[in-house]
mmCIF file of C-alpha atoms in Angstrom:
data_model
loop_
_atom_site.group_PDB
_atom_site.id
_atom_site.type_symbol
_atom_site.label_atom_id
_atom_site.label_comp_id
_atom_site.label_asym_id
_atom_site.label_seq_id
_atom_site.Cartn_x
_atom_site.Cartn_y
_atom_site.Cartn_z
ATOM 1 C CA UNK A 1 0.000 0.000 0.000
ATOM 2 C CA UNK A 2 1.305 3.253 -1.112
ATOM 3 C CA UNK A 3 1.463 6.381 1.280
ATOM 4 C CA UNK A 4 1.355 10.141 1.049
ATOM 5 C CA UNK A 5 1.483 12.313 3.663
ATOM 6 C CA UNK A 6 1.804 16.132 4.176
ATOM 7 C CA UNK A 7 3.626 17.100 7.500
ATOM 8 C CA UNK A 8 4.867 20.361 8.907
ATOM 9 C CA UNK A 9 8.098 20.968 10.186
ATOM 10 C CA UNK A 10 8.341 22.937 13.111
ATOM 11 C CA UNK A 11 12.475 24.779 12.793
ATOM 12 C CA UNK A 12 12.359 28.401 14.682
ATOM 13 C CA UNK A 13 13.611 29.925 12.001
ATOM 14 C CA UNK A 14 11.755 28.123 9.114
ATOM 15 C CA UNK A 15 7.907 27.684 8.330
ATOM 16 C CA UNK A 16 8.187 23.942 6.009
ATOM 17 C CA UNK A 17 5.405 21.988 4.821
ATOM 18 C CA UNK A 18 6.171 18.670 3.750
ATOM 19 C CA UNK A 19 4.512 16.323 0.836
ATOM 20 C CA UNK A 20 5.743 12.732 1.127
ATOM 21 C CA UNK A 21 4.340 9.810 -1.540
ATOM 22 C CA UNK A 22 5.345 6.070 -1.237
ATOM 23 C CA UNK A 23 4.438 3.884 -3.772
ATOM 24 C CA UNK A 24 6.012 1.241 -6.497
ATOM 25 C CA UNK A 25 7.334 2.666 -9.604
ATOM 26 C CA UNK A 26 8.582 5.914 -8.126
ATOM 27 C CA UNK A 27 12.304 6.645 -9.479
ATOM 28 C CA UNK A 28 14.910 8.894 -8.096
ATOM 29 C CA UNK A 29 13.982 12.291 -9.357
ATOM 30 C CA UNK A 30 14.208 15.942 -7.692
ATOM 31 C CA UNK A 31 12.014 19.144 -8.990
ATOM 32 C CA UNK A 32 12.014 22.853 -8.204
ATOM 33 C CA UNK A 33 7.953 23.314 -8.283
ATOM 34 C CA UNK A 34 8.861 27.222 -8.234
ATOM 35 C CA UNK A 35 9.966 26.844 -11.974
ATOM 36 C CA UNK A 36 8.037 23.704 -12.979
ATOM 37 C CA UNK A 37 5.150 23.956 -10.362
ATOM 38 C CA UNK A 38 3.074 21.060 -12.081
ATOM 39 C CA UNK A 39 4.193 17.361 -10.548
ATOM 40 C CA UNK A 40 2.218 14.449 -12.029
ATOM 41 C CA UNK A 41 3.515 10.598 -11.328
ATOM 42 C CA UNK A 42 1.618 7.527 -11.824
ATOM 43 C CA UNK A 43 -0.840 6.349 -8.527
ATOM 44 C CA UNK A 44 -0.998 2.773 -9.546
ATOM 45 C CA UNK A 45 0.035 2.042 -5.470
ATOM 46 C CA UNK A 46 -0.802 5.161 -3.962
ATOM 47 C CA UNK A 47 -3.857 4.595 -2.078
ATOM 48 C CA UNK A 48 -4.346 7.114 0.380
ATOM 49 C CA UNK A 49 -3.364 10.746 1.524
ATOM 50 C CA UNK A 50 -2.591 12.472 4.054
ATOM 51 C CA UNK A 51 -2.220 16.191 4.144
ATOM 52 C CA UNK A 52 -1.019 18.790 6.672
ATOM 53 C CA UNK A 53 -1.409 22.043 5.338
ATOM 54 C CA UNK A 54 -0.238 25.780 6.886
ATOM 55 C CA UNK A 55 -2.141 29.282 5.743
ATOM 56 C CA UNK A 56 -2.176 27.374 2.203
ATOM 57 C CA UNK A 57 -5.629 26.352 0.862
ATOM 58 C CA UNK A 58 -5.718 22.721 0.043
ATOM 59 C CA UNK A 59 -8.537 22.183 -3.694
ATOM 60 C CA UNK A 60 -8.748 18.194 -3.988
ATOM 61 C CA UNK A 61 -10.944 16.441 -6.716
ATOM 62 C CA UNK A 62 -10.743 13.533 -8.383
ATOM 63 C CA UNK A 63 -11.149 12.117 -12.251
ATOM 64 C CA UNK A 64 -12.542 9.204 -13.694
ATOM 65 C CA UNK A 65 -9.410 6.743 -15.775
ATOM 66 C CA UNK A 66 -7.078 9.019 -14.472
ATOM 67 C CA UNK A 67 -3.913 6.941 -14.117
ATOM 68 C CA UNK A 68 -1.637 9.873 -12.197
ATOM 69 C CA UNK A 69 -1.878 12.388 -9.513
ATOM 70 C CA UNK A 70 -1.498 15.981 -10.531
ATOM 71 C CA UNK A 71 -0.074 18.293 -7.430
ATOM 72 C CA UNK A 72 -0.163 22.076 -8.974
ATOM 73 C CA UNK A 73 1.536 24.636 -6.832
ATOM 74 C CA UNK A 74 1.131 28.343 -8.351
ATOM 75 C CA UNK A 75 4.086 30.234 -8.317
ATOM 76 C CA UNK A 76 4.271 32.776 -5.374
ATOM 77 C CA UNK A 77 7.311 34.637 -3.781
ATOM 78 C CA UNK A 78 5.662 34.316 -0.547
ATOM 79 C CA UNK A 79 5.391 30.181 -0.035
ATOM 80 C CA UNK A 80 8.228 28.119 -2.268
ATOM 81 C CA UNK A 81 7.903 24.406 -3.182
ATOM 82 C CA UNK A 82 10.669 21.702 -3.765
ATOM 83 C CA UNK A 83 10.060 17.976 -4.859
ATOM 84 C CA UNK A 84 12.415 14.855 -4.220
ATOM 85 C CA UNK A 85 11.464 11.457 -4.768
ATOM 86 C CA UNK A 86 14.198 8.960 -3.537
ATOM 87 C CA UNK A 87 13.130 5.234 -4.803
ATOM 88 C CA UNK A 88 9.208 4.846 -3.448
ATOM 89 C CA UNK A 89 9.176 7.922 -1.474
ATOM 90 C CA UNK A 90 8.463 11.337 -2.941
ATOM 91 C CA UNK A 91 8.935 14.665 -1.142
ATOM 92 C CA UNK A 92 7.194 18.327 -1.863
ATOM 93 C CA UNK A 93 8.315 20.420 0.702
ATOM 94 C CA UNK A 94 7.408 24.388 1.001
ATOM 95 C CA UNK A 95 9.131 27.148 2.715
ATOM 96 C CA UNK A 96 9.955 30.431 2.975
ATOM 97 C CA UNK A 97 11.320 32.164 6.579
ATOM 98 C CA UNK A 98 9.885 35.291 5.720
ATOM 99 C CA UNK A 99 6.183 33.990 5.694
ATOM 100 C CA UNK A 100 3.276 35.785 8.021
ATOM 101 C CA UNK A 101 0.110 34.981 8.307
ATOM 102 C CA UNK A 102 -1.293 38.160 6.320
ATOM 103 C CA UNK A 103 0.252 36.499 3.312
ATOM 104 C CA UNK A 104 -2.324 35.129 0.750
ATOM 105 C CA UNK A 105 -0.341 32.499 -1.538
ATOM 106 C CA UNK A 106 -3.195 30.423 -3.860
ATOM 107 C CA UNK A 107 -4.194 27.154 -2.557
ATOM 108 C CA UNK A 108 -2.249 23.661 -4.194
ATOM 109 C CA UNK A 109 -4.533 21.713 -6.093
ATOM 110 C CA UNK A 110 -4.435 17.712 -6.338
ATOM 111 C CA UNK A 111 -5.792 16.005 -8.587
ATOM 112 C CA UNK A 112 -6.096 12.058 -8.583
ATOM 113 C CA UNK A 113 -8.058 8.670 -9.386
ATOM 114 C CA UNK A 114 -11.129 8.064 -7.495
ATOM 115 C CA UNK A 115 -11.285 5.540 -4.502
ATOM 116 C CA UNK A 116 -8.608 7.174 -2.736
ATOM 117 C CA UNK A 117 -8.757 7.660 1.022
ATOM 118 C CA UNK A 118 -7.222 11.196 2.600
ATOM 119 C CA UNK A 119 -6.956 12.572 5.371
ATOM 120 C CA UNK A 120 -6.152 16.467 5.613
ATOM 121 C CA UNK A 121 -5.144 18.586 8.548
ATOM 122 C CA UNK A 122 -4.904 22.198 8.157
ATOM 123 C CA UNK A 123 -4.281 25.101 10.252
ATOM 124 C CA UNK A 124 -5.934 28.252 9.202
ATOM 125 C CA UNK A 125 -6.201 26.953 5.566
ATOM 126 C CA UNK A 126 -9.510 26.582 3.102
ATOM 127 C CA UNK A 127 -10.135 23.076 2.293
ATOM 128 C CA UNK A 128 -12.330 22.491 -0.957
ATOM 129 C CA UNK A 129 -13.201 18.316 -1.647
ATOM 130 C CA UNK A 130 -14.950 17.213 -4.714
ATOM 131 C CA UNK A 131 -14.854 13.803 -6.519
ATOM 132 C CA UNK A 132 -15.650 9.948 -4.731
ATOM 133 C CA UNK A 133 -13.387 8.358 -2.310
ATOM 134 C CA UNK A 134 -12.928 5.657 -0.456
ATOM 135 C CA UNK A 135 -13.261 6.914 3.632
ATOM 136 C CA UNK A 136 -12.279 11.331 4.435
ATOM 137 C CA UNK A 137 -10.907 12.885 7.293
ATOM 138 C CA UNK A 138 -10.999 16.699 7.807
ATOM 139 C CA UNK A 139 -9.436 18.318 10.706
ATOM 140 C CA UNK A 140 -9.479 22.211 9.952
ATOM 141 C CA UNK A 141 -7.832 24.569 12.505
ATOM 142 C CA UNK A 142 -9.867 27.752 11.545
ATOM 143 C CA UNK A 143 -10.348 27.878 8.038
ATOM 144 C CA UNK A 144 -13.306 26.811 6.029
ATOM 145 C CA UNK A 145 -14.229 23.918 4.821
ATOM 146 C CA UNK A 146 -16.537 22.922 1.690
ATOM 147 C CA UNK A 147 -17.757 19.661 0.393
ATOM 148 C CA UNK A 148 -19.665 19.063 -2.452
ATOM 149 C CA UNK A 149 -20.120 16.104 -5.183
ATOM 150 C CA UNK A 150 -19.015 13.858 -3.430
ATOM 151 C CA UNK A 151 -19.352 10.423 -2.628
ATOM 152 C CA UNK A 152 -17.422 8.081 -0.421
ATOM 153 C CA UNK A 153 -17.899 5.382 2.423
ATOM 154 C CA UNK A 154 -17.179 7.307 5.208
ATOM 155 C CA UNK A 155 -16.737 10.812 5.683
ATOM 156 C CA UNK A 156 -15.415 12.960 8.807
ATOM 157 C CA UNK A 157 -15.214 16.529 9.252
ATOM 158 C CA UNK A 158 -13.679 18.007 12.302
ATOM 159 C CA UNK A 159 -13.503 22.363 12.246
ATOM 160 C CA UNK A 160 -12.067 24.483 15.056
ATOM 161 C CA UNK A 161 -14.221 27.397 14.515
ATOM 162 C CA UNK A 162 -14.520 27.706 10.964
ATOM 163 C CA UNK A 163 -17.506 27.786 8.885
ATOM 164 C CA UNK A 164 -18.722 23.847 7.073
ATOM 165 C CA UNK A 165 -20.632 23.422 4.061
ATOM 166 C CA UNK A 166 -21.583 20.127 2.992
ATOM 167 C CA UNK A 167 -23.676 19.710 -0.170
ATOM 168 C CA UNK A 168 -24.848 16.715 -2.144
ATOM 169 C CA UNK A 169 -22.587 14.480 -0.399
ATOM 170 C CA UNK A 170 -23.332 10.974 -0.704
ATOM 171 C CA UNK A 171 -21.564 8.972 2.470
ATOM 172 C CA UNK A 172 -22.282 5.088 2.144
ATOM 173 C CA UNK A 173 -21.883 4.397 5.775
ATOM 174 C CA UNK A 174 -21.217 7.653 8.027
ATOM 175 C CA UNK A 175 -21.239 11.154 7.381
ATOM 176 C CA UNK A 176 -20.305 13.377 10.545
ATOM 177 C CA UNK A 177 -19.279 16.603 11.043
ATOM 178 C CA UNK A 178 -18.560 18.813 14.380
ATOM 179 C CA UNK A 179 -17.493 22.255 14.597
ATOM 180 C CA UNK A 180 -16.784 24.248 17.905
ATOM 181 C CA UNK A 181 -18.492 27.168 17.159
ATOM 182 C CA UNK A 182 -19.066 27.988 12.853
ATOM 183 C CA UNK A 183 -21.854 27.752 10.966
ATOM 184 C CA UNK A 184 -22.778 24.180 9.748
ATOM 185 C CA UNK A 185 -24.737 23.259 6.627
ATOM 186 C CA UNK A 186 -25.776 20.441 5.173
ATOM 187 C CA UNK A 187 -27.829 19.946 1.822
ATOM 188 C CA UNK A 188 -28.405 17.344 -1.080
ATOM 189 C CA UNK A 189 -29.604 13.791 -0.184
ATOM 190 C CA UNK A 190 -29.348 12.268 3.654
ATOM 191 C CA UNK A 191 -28.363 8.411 3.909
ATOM 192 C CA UNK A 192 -27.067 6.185 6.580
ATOM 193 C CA UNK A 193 -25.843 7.682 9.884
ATOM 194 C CA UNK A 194 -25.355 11.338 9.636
ATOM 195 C CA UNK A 195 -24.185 13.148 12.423
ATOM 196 C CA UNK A 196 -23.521 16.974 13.404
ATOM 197 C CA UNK A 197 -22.450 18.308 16.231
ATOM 198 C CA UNK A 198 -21.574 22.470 16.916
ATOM 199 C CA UNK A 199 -20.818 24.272 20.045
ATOM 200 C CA UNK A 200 -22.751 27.285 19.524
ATOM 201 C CA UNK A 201 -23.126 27.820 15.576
ATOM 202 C CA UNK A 202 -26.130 27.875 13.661
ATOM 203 C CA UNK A 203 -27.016 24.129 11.958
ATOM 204 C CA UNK A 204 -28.707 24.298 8.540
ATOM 205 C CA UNK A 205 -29.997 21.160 7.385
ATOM 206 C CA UNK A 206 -31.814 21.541 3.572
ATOM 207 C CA UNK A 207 -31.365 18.001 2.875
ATOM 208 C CA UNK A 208 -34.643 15.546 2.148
ATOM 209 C CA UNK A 209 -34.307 12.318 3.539
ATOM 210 C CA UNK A 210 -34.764 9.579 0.620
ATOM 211 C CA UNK A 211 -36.375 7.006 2.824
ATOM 212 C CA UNK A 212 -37.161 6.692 6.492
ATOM 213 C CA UNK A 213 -34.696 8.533 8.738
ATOM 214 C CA UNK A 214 -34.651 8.486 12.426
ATOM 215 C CA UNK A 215 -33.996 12.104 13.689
ATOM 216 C CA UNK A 216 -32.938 13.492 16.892
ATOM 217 C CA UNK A 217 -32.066 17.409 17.586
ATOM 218 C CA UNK A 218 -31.017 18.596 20.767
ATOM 219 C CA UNK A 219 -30.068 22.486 21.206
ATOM 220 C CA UNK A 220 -30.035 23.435 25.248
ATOM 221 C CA UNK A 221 -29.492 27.462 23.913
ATOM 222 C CA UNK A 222 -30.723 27.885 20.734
ATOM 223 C CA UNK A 223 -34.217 27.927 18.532
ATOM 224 C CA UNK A 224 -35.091 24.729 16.786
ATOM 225 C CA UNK A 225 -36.683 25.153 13.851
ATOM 226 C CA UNK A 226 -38.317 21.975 11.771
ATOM 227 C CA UNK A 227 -40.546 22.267 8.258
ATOM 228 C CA UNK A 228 -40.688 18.621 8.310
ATOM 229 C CA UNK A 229 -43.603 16.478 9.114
ATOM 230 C CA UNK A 230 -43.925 13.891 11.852
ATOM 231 C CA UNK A 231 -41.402 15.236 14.112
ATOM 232 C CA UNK A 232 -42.607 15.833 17.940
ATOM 233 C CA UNK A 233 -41.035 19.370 18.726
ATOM 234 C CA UNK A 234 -39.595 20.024 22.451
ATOM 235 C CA UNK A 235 -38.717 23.632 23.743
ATOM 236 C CA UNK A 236 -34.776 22.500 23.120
ATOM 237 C CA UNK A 237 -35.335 19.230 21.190
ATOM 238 C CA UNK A 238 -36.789 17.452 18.087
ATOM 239 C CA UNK A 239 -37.205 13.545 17.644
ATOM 240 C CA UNK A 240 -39.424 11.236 15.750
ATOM 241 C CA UNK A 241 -39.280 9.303 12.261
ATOM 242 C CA UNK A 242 -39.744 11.229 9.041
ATOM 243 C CA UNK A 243 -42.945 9.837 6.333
ATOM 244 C CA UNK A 244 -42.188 6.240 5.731
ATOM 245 C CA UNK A 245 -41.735 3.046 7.819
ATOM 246 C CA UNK A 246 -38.897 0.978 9.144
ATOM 247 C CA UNK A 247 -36.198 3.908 9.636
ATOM 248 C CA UNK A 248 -32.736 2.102 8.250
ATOM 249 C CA UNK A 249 -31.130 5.917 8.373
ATOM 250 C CA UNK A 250 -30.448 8.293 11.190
ATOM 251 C CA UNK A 251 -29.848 11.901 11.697
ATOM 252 C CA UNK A 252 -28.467 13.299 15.221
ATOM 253 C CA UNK A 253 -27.968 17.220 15.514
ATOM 254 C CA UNK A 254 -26.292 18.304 18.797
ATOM 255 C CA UNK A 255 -26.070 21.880 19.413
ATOM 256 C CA UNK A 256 -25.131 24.242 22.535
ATOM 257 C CA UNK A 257 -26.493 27.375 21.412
ATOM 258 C CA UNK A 258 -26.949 28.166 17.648
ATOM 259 C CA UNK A 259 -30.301 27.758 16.003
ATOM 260 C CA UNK A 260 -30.896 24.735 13.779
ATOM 261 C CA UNK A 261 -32.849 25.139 11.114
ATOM 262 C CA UNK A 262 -34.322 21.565 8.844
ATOM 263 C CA UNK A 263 -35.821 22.109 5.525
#
């Protein structure tokens, strides 16, 4: 199994982030992504990703037949990029010591074969996510995160503040997201067990449950607002079964102060 992950290195005198790919087939190669800032090698044993991103917005999608992954890094004087790749082990490594956090370099994109997993961290970054995977994992440190298109088995979504939109996002077992304090929407289809959880944000939900769903809202500071039917409404809760028998689905909202909103 091939691995790629992004990592930060933490020198006092240096802001790095690090891009390392293991997989079969890799040769011994090095590229300045400053003056060639396209990188595409084949993903024939890379299977999943990890990223760890600083202040740089991370845009990943995926393509149908695609038989490579495609890292594009824009050319900026503020954030530079370096790539090694030393037998099955690849390296993209950005830096630049005079880096602050009012600079605004353009996000990297990656681009890569469907039924990938990934897992991203970032820290004050935008993450974007398109395209079908196998199982996500989204820790975001501030900045915003937005899913859409997407399908997968399993997708996670962990935000320190920052707003999260997810939109016609098809997760075949578990789709959950929690946020300490941002705004949290979800629309498009709801399947399985979907689960969102905010410490004070507002929770949209626009989504129209396909077949039965079990629901359960719980908001000890904040309105709860339902416009579907069948649901027994509380002063802080909501529970009951939408139209249909035989719930197979569930959705559980947890919230400690924001409004949520359904339909």
């Amino acid at each position: 199994m091939g691995y790629w992950s992004l990592g930060r290195r933490h020198l006092p005198w240096l802001m790095g982030l690090a891009l390392t790919i293991s997989g079969c087939g890799l040769h011994n190669s090095t590229a300045d992504v400053n003056t060639a800032h396209v990188i595409s090698f084949s993903a024939t044993d890379i299977t999943s990703l990890a990223i760890n991103m600083d202040g740089i917005g991370v845009h990943v999608s995926t393509q149908a037949g695609l038989q490579h992954i495609t890292i594009t890094k824009e050319v900026s004087p503020v954030i530079r990029a370096s790539a090694a790749v030393k037998g099955h082990l690849l390296t993209l490594e950005e830096y630049d010591p005079s880096y602050t956090p009012n600079d605004t370099p353009l996000p990297v994109q990656v681009l890569l074969p469907p039924g990938r997993s990934v897992v991203i961290h970032t820290d004050g970054s935008a993450v974007v996510l398109k395209g079908s995977y196998q199982n996500i994992d989204i820790a975001a440190q501030g900045g915003a995160v937005s899913v859409s298109g997407l399908s997968a088995a399993t997708c996670r979504i962990a935000a320190a503040g920052g707003p999260v939109n997810v939109d016609n996002a098809l997760a075949g077992q578990v789709l959950a997201v929690i946020d300490q304090g941002g705004p949290v929407s979800l629309g498009g289809p709801l399947d399985r067990i979907t689960t969102l959880k905010d410490q004070g944000g507002p929770v949209t939900v626009t989504s129209t449950p396909r077949t039965a769903t079990a629901v359960s809202v719980s908001d000890h500071g904040g309105a709860v607002v339902s416009h579907w039917p069948n649901l027994a409404k509380h002063r802080h809760s909501l529970n009951g079964t939408t139209p249909w028998h035989n719930p197979r689905n569930t959705l559980t909202i947890s919230d400690q102060g924001g409004p949520v909103v359904l339909g």
